[in-house]
Amino acid sequence: MGVSVLPFHGWLTLREPADASARSEELVEFVRPALPPGRVVVHDLGCGTGSMARWLAPRLAAPQHWVLYDRDDTLLRLADARPLGRSSEGGPVTVETRRREVTRLRPGELSGADLVTASALLDMFTAAELDRFVATCVGAGCPTLVALSVTGRVELTPADPFDARVGDAFNAHQQRTTDRGRLLGPTAFGAAVAAFTKAGADVTTRPAPWRLGPSEAALVAEWFAGWVGAAVEQRPELAAQANPYVERRLAQAAAGRLSVTVHHEDLLARPTSHATSSPW
């Protein structure tokens, strides 16, 4: 379709400014009072290149120690190579990395965490993996902040008759069956809210949309390539119409006439006294 797709670490780097603009500042305001005095230990599950830590660390007042988890050594090296700066009050922020599959963490591995975080992760889980993830977070006995979960809603302006067909096919691709089972895709956020609530957590959510315009042209092009490519992979019968569609849309983007809203939701789960899973 004439559009290249970046390697994964390049994609994560390209999207980082949009992620930073989208994440809910309000949920951070709710997190701060739940943290203990003194140094705060944060465990970031599925950290990628460390963008969540770079965004959140300067928004927390206390000195911090971040433990970054990912299954990809390359991503962990990239995360470790970029400093997190200092806390909002100038305190030090230190980092360690752990190569792990975050849905298979050992019991007690998050012991000592004051906050658990994740970003742009839930949609890649199966139902069983989400259950293990929630159980791991609940078992830590501290707040969990999960940012940027996709909802399956995308809006392109101006609208095109082919948008809905691509969106439906993309969402089906996100819920395809793999050797691990069926992926949750855009249903993962609702499932996570239900699972944390069932475990007794106090769950608060906020919208966190990407709003992309002419100043994000490179990100729009890469996102669009992945969006249409996944749709065609899921439904090959769309291929013939996809090529002229991509040409139309990229021409609009190049002319500064295309804007995209990709809807996400952020979630904060906080311990409550009526929780059903120890130690909550």
mmCIF file of C-alpha atoms in Angstrom:
data_model
loop_
_atom_site.group_PDB
_atom_site.id
_atom_site.type_symbol
_atom_site.label_atom_id
_atom_site.label_comp_id
_atom_site.label_asym_id
_atom_site.label_seq_id
_atom_site.Cartn_x
_atom_site.Cartn_y
_atom_site.Cartn_z
ATOM 1 C CA MET A 1 0.000 0.000 0.000
ATOM 2 C CA GLY A 2 3.036 2.237 -0.331
ATOM 3 C CA VAL A 3 3.491 2.987 3.385
ATOM 4 C CA SER A 4 6.362 1.657 5.495
ATOM 5 C CA VAL A 5 5.889 0.511 9.066
ATOM 6 C CA LEU A 6 8.578 1.221 11.658
ATOM 7 C CA PRO A 7 10.166 -1.489 13.804
ATOM 8 C CA PHE A 8 8.394 -1.783 17.144
ATOM 9 C CA HIS A 9 10.876 0.256 19.180
ATOM 10 C CA GLY A 10 10.738 2.996 16.532
ATOM 11 C CA TRP A 11 6.959 2.981 16.694
ATOM 12 C CA LEU A 12 7.064 3.340 20.486
ATOM 13 C CA THR A 13 9.430 6.303 20.178
ATOM 14 C CA LEU A 14 7.268 7.972 17.536
ATOM 15 C CA ARG A 15 4.085 7.657 19.580
ATOM 16 C CA GLU A 16 5.568 8.803 22.904
ATOM 17 C CA PRO A 17 4.608 12.508 22.590
ATOM 18 C CA ALA A 18 1.013 11.591 21.684
ATOM 19 C CA ASP A 19 0.865 9.169 24.589
ATOM 20 C CA ALA A 20 2.150 11.844 26.952
ATOM 21 C CA SER A 21 -0.498 14.313 25.789
ATOM 22 C CA ALA A 22 -3.301 11.750 26.091
ATOM 23 C CA ARG A 23 -2.706 10.213 29.531
ATOM 24 C CA SER A 24 -4.980 11.430 32.305
ATOM 25 C CA GLU A 25 -3.396 14.041 34.574
ATOM 26 C CA GLU A 26 -6.461 13.803 36.817
ATOM 27 C CA LEU A 27 -5.760 10.178 37.723
ATOM 28 C CA VAL A 28 -2.241 11.189 38.772
ATOM 29 C CA GLU A 29 -3.851 13.672 41.170
ATOM 30 C CA PHE A 30 -5.773 10.740 42.666
ATOM 31 C CA VAL A 31 -2.596 8.629 42.914
ATOM 32 C CA ARG A 32 -0.500 11.106 44.898
ATOM 33 C CA PRO A 33 -2.431 10.961 48.192
ATOM 34 C CA ALA A 34 -2.382 7.153 48.083
ATOM 35 C CA LEU A 35 1.422 7.000 48.108
ATOM 36 C CA PRO A 36 3.430 6.633 51.322
ATOM 37 C CA PRO A 37 5.798 9.314 52.622
ATOM 38 C CA GLY A 38 9.429 8.924 51.703
ATOM 39 C CA ARG A 39 10.809 7.039 48.735
ATOM 40 C CA VAL A 40 8.185 5.507 46.429
ATOM 41 C CA VAL A 41 8.769 2.189 44.643
ATOM 42 C CA VAL A 42 6.985 1.896 41.279
ATOM 43 C CA HIS A 43 6.745 -1.313 39.242
ATOM 44 C CA ASP A 44 6.063 -0.710 35.533
ATOM 45 C CA LEU A 45 4.727 -3.831 33.783
ATOM 46 C CA GLY A 46 5.385 -4.094 30.055
ATOM 47 C CA CYS A 47 7.483 -0.935 30.100
ATOM 48 C CA GLY A 48 8.551 -0.880 26.434
ATOM 49 C CA THR A 49 11.089 1.909 26.022
ATOM 50 C CA GLY A 50 10.120 3.439 29.380
ATOM 51 C CA SER A 51 7.725 6.136 28.209
ATOM 52 C CA MET A 52 5.282 5.691 31.105
ATOM 53 C CA ALA A 53 8.087 6.164 33.614
ATOM 54 C CA ARG A 54 9.420 9.233 31.799
ATOM 55 C CA TRP A 55 5.931 10.744 31.851
ATOM 56 C CA LEU A 56 4.933 9.866 35.413
ATOM 57 C CA ALA A 57 8.162 10.204 37.421
ATOM 58 C CA PRO A 58 8.341 14.036 37.124
ATOM 59 C CA ARG A 59 4.675 14.234 38.205
ATOM 60 C CA LEU A 60 5.281 12.509 41.555
ATOM 61 C CA ALA A 61 6.809 14.509 44.381
ATOM 62 C CA ALA A 62 8.755 11.881 46.295
ATOM 63 C CA PRO A 63 12.117 10.300 45.477
ATOM 64 C CA GLN A 64 11.400 7.169 43.451
ATOM 65 C CA HIS A 65 12.769 3.786 42.484
ATOM 66 C CA TRP A 66 11.311 2.302 39.291
ATOM 67 C CA VAL A 67 11.407 -1.399 38.447
ATOM 68 C CA LEU A 68 10.826 -1.825 34.707
ATOM 69 C CA TYR A 69 9.556 -5.162 33.356
ATOM 70 C CA ASP A 70 9.468 -6.315 29.752
ATOM 71 C CA ARG A 71 10.059 -9.558 27.887
ATOM 72 C CA ASP A 72 12.163 -7.798 25.207
ATOM 73 C CA ASP A 73 15.837 -7.218 26.005
ATOM 74 C CA THR A 74 16.169 -4.528 23.337
ATOM 75 C CA LEU A 75 13.330 -2.508 24.825
ATOM 76 C CA LEU A 76 14.754 -2.886 28.330
ATOM 77 C CA ARG A 77 18.153 -1.616 27.147
ATOM 78 C CA LEU A 78 16.498 1.391 25.532
ATOM 79 C CA ALA A 79 14.478 2.070 28.687
ATOM 80 C CA ASP A 80 17.568 1.805 30.884
ATOM 81 C CA ALA A 81 19.595 4.097 28.638
ATOM 82 C CA ARG A 82 17.291 7.109 29.003
ATOM 83 C CA PRO A 83 17.265 8.840 32.410
ATOM 84 C CA LEU A 84 13.956 9.540 34.110
ATOM 85 C CA GLY A 85 15.051 12.903 35.445
ATOM 86 C CA ARG A 86 13.942 13.878 38.924
ATOM 87 C CA SER A 87 10.707 14.041 40.891
ATOM 88 C CA SER A 88 8.556 17.174 40.844
ATOM 89 C CA GLU A 89 10.325 18.297 44.033
ATOM 90 C CA GLY A 90 13.789 17.497 42.728
ATOM 91 C CA GLY A 91 14.225 14.102 44.387
ATOM 92 C CA PRO A 92 16.302 11.382 42.738
ATOM 93 C CA VAL A 93 14.707 8.752 40.491
ATOM 94 C CA THR A 94 16.526 5.435 40.114
ATOM 95 C CA VAL A 95 15.815 2.517 37.787
ATOM 96 C CA GLU A 96 16.354 -1.205 37.522
ATOM 97 C CA THR A 97 15.148 -3.524 34.745
ATOM 98 C CA ARG A 98 13.839 -7.088 34.855
ATOM 99 C CA ARG A 99 13.275 -9.307 31.833
ATOM 100 C CA ARG A 100 9.930 -10.974 32.501
ATOM 101 C CA GLU A 101 6.692 -12.042 30.857
ATOM 102 C CA VAL A 102 4.356 -9.815 32.856
ATOM 103 C CA THR A 103 1.455 -12.281 32.852
ATOM 104 C CA ARG A 104 3.666 -14.906 34.493
ATOM 105 C CA LEU A 105 5.260 -13.055 37.362
ATOM 106 C CA ARG A 106 5.978 -15.180 40.417
ATOM 107 C CA PRO A 107 3.871 -14.693 43.570
ATOM 108 C CA GLY A 108 5.347 -11.938 45.674
ATOM 109 C CA GLU A 109 7.524 -10.547 42.887
ATOM 110 C CA LEU A 110 5.874 -7.140 43.259
ATOM 111 C CA SER A 111 6.324 -7.205 47.029
ATOM 112 C CA GLY A 112 7.236 -3.749 48.303
ATOM 113 C CA ALA A 113 5.593 -1.881 45.423
ATOM 114 C CA ASP A 114 3.871 1.372 46.322
ATOM 115 C CA LEU A 115 2.410 1.778 42.829
ATOM 116 C CA VAL A 116 2.016 -0.536 39.819
ATOM 117 C CA THR A 117 1.754 0.965 36.348
ATOM 118 C CA ALA A 118 1.277 -0.181 32.757
ATOM 119 C CA SER A 119 0.530 1.545 29.474
ATOM 120 C CA ALA A 120 -0.885 0.446 26.097
ATOM 121 C CA LEU A 121 -0.862 -3.182 27.205
ATOM 122 C CA LEU A 122 -4.262 -4.681 28.001
ATOM 123 C CA ASP A 123 -5.497 -5.193 24.428
ATOM 124 C CA MET A 124 -2.682 -7.665 23.753
ATOM 125 C CA PHE A 125 -3.876 -10.042 26.506
ATOM 126 C CA THR A 126 -6.082 -13.097 26.318
ATOM 127 C CA ALA A 127 -8.777 -13.459 28.983
ATOM 128 C CA ALA A 128 -6.584 -15.826 31.007
ATOM 129 C CA GLU A 129 -3.607 -13.462 30.760
ATOM 130 C CA LEU A 130 -5.719 -10.518 31.879
ATOM 131 C CA ASP A 131 -6.917 -12.511 34.894
ATOM 132 C CA ARG A 132 -3.307 -13.270 35.863
ATOM 133 C CA PHE A 133 -2.320 -9.634 35.334
ATOM 134 C CA VAL A 134 -5.132 -8.356 37.561
ATOM 135 C CA ALA A 135 -4.341 -10.964 40.218
ATOM 136 C CA THR A 136 -0.696 -9.866 40.191
ATOM 137 C CA CYS A 137 -1.648 -6.218 40.594
ATOM 138 C CA VAL A 138 -4.194 -6.957 43.330
ATOM 139 C CA GLY A 139 -1.623 -9.084 45.131
ATOM 140 C CA ALA A 140 0.741 -6.122 45.330
ATOM 141 C CA GLY A 141 -1.725 -4.400 47.686
ATOM 142 C CA CYS A 142 -1.168 -0.927 46.235
ATOM 143 C CA PRO A 143 -2.750 1.327 43.586
ATOM 144 C CA THR A 144 -2.527 0.267 39.942
ATOM 145 C CA LEU A 145 -2.524 2.868 37.163
ATOM 146 C CA VAL A 146 -3.123 1.445 33.669
ATOM 147 C CA ALA A 147 -2.974 4.007 30.870
ATOM 148 C CA LEU A 148 -3.939 4.101 27.201
ATOM 149 C CA SER A 149 -6.172 1.071 26.727
ATOM 150 C CA VAL A 150 -7.783 1.152 23.279
ATOM 151 C CA THR A 151 -11.566 1.109 23.028
ATOM 152 C CA GLY A 152 -11.985 0.280 19.330
ATOM 153 C CA ARG A 153 -13.289 3.755 18.478
ATOM 154 C CA VAL A 154 -11.484 5.757 15.809
ATOM 155 C CA GLU A 155 -12.662 8.972 14.165
ATOM 156 C CA LEU A 156 -11.125 10.408 10.989
ATOM 157 C CA THR A 157 -12.004 13.895 9.759
ATOM 158 C CA PRO A 158 -13.102 14.339 7.035
ATOM 159 C CA ALA A 159 -15.040 11.091 7.080
ATOM 160 C CA ASP A 160 -14.703 8.514 4.290
ATOM 161 C CA PRO A 161 -17.212 5.759 3.464
ATOM 162 C CA PHE A 162 -14.451 3.138 3.810
ATOM 163 C CA ASP A 163 -13.494 4.155 7.372
ATOM 164 C CA ALA A 164 -16.058 1.948 9.097
ATOM 165 C CA ARG A 165 -15.117 -1.182 7.131
ATOM 166 C CA VAL A 166 -11.447 -0.728 7.986
ATOM 167 C CA GLY A 167 -12.268 -0.045 11.633
ATOM 168 C CA ASP A 168 -14.426 -3.153 11.946
ATOM 169 C CA ALA A 169 -11.773 -5.334 10.313
ATOM 170 C CA PHE A 170 -9.027 -3.867 12.501
ATOM 171 C CA ASN A 171 -11.013 -4.547 15.666
ATOM 172 C CA ALA A 172 -11.598 -8.117 14.500
ATOM 173 C CA HIS A 173 -7.839 -8.468 13.960
ATOM 174 C CA GLN A 174 -7.218 -7.240 17.501
ATOM 175 C CA GLN A 175 -9.474 -10.054 18.755
ATOM 176 C CA ARG A 176 -7.990 -12.773 16.555
ATOM 177 C CA THR A 177 -7.166 -16.232 17.873
ATOM 178 C CA THR A 178 -3.442 -16.884 18.427
ATOM 179 C CA ASP A 179 -1.475 -19.817 19.810
ATOM 180 C CA ARG A 180 -2.039 -18.230 23.255
ATOM 181 C CA GLY A 181 -5.799 -18.020 22.774
ATOM 182 C CA ARG A 182 -8.156 -15.305 21.615
ATOM 183 C CA LEU A 183 -6.897 -11.771 22.182
ATOM 184 C CA LEU A 184 -9.171 -9.351 24.007
ATOM 185 C CA GLY A 185 -8.375 -6.329 21.844
ATOM 186 C CA PRO A 186 -10.719 -3.400 22.529
ATOM 187 C CA THR A 187 -12.814 -5.455 24.967
ATOM 188 C CA ALA A 188 -9.873 -5.691 27.366
ATOM 189 C CA PHE A 189 -10.517 -2.369 29.074
ATOM 190 C CA GLY A 190 -14.071 -3.260 30.108
ATOM 191 C CA ALA A 191 -12.901 -6.695 31.200
ATOM 192 C CA ALA A 192 -10.159 -5.130 33.332
ATOM 193 C CA VAL A 193 -12.606 -2.732 34.998
ATOM 194 C CA ALA A 194 -14.873 -5.679 35.817
ATOM 195 C CA ALA A 195 -11.991 -7.813 37.128
ATOM 196 C CA PHE A 196 -10.531 -5.109 39.375
ATOM 197 C CA THR A 197 -14.007 -4.266 40.653
ATOM 198 C CA LYS A 198 -14.758 -7.917 41.390
ATOM 199 C CA ALA A 199 -11.509 -8.079 43.375
ATOM 200 C CA GLY A 200 -12.796 -5.246 45.556
ATOM 201 C CA ALA A 201 -10.822 -2.352 44.107
ATOM 202 C CA ASP A 202 -12.097 1.191 43.873
ATOM 203 C CA VAL A 203 -11.882 1.736 40.089
ATOM 204 C CA THR A 204 -11.766 5.179 38.490
ATOM 205 C CA THR A 205 -11.523 5.702 34.730
ATOM 206 C CA ARG A 206 -10.870 8.665 32.498
ATOM 207 C CA PRO A 207 -10.751 9.111 28.704
ATOM 208 C CA ALA A 208 -7.304 9.458 27.168
ATOM 209 C CA PRO A 209 -7.723 10.058 23.434
ATOM 210 C CA TRP A 210 -5.018 10.650 20.897
ATOM 211 C CA ARG A 211 -5.937 13.783 18.930
ATOM 212 C CA LEU A 212 -3.688 13.870 15.897
ATOM 213 C CA GLY A 213 -3.506 16.611 13.282
ATOM 214 C CA PRO A 214 -1.039 18.105 10.792
ATOM 215 C CA SER A 215 1.703 18.542 13.411
ATOM 216 C CA GLU A 216 1.674 14.749 13.974
ATOM 217 C CA ALA A 217 1.854 13.831 10.288
ATOM 218 C CA ALA A 218 4.563 11.188 10.732
ATOM 219 C CA LEU A 219 2.633 9.465 13.507
ATOM 220 C CA VAL A 220 -0.611 9.629 11.527
ATOM 221 C CA ALA A 221 1.082 7.957 8.545
ATOM 222 C CA GLU A 222 2.592 5.144 10.620
ATOM 223 C CA TRP A 223 -0.573 4.593 12.651
ATOM 224 C CA PHE A 224 -2.630 4.574 9.472
ATOM 225 C CA ALA A 225 -0.311 2.031 7.826
ATOM 226 C CA GLY A 226 -0.663 -0.325 10.764
ATOM 227 C CA TRP A 227 -4.415 0.228 11.033
ATOM 228 C CA VAL A 228 -5.137 -0.513 7.386
ATOM 229 C CA GLY A 229 -2.520 -3.274 7.159
ATOM 230 C CA ALA A 230 -4.040 -5.188 10.071
ATOM 231 C CA ALA A 231 -7.529 -4.740 8.617
ATOM 232 C CA VAL A 232 -6.477 -6.183 5.262
ATOM 233 C CA GLU A 233 -4.633 -9.038 6.957
ATOM 234 C CA GLN A 234 -7.847 -9.906 8.771
ATOM 235 C CA ARG A 235 -10.086 -9.454 5.722
ATOM 236 C CA PRO A 236 -8.082 -9.826 2.491
ATOM 237 C CA GLU A 237 -11.154 -9.009 0.404
ATOM 238 C CA LEU A 238 -10.636 -5.358 1.414
ATOM 239 C CA ALA A 239 -7.250 -5.150 -0.348
ATOM 240 C CA ALA A 240 -8.505 -3.875 -3.717
ATOM 241 C CA GLN A 241 -10.320 -0.925 -2.135
ATOM 242 C CA ALA A 242 -7.621 -0.332 0.475
ATOM 243 C CA ASN A 243 -4.999 0.904 -1.997
ATOM 244 C CA PRO A 244 -6.990 3.878 -3.362
ATOM 245 C CA TYR A 245 -8.272 4.547 0.163
ATOM 246 C CA VAL A 246 -4.707 4.826 1.490
ATOM 247 C CA GLU A 247 -3.769 7.124 -1.382
ATOM 248 C CA ARG A 248 -6.726 9.414 -0.640
ATOM 249 C CA ARG A 249 -6.017 9.540 3.060
ATOM 250 C CA LEU A 250 -2.268 10.118 2.747
ATOM 251 C CA ALA A 251 -2.896 12.907 0.259
ATOM 252 C CA GLN A 252 -5.217 14.535 2.787
ATOM 253 C CA ALA A 253 -2.620 14.109 5.511
ATOM 254 C CA ALA A 254 0.126 15.628 3.337
ATOM 255 C CA ALA A 255 -2.129 18.607 2.653
ATOM 256 C CA GLY A 256 -2.808 19.074 6.376
ATOM 257 C CA ARG A 257 -6.492 18.219 5.958
ATOM 258 C CA LEU A 258 -6.675 14.942 7.902
ATOM 259 C CA SER A 259 -7.170 14.656 11.648
ATOM 260 C CA VAL A 260 -7.490 11.445 13.635
ATOM 261 C CA THR A 261 -8.879 10.709 17.083
ATOM 262 C CA VAL A 262 -7.982 7.320 18.530
ATOM 263 C CA HIS A 263 -9.931 6.721 21.718
ATOM 264 C CA HIS A 264 -8.258 5.223 24.800
ATOM 265 C CA GLU A 265 -9.183 4.939 28.460
ATOM 266 C CA ASP A 266 -7.042 5.182 31.594
ATOM 267 C CA LEU A 267 -7.803 3.163 34.719
ATOM 268 C CA LEU A 268 -6.831 3.605 38.368
ATOM 269 C CA ALA A 269 -7.584 0.739 40.763
ATOM 270 C CA ARG A 270 -7.104 1.539 44.458
ATOM 271 C CA PRO A 271 -7.306 -0.832 47.434
ATOM 272 C CA THR A 272 -10.444 -0.689 49.564
ATOM 273 C CA SER A 273 -11.340 -2.239 52.893
ATOM 274 C CA HIS A 274 -13.939 -4.552 51.315
ATOM 275 C CA ALA A 275 -11.560 -6.173 48.837
ATOM 276 C CA THR A 276 -11.883 -9.924 48.372
ATOM 277 C CA SER A 277 -8.259 -10.797 47.643
ATOM 278 C CA SER A 278 -5.563 -10.538 50.316
ATOM 279 C CA PRO A 279 -3.765 -8.312 51.095
ATOM 280 C CA TRP A 280 -6.391 -5.836 49.842
#
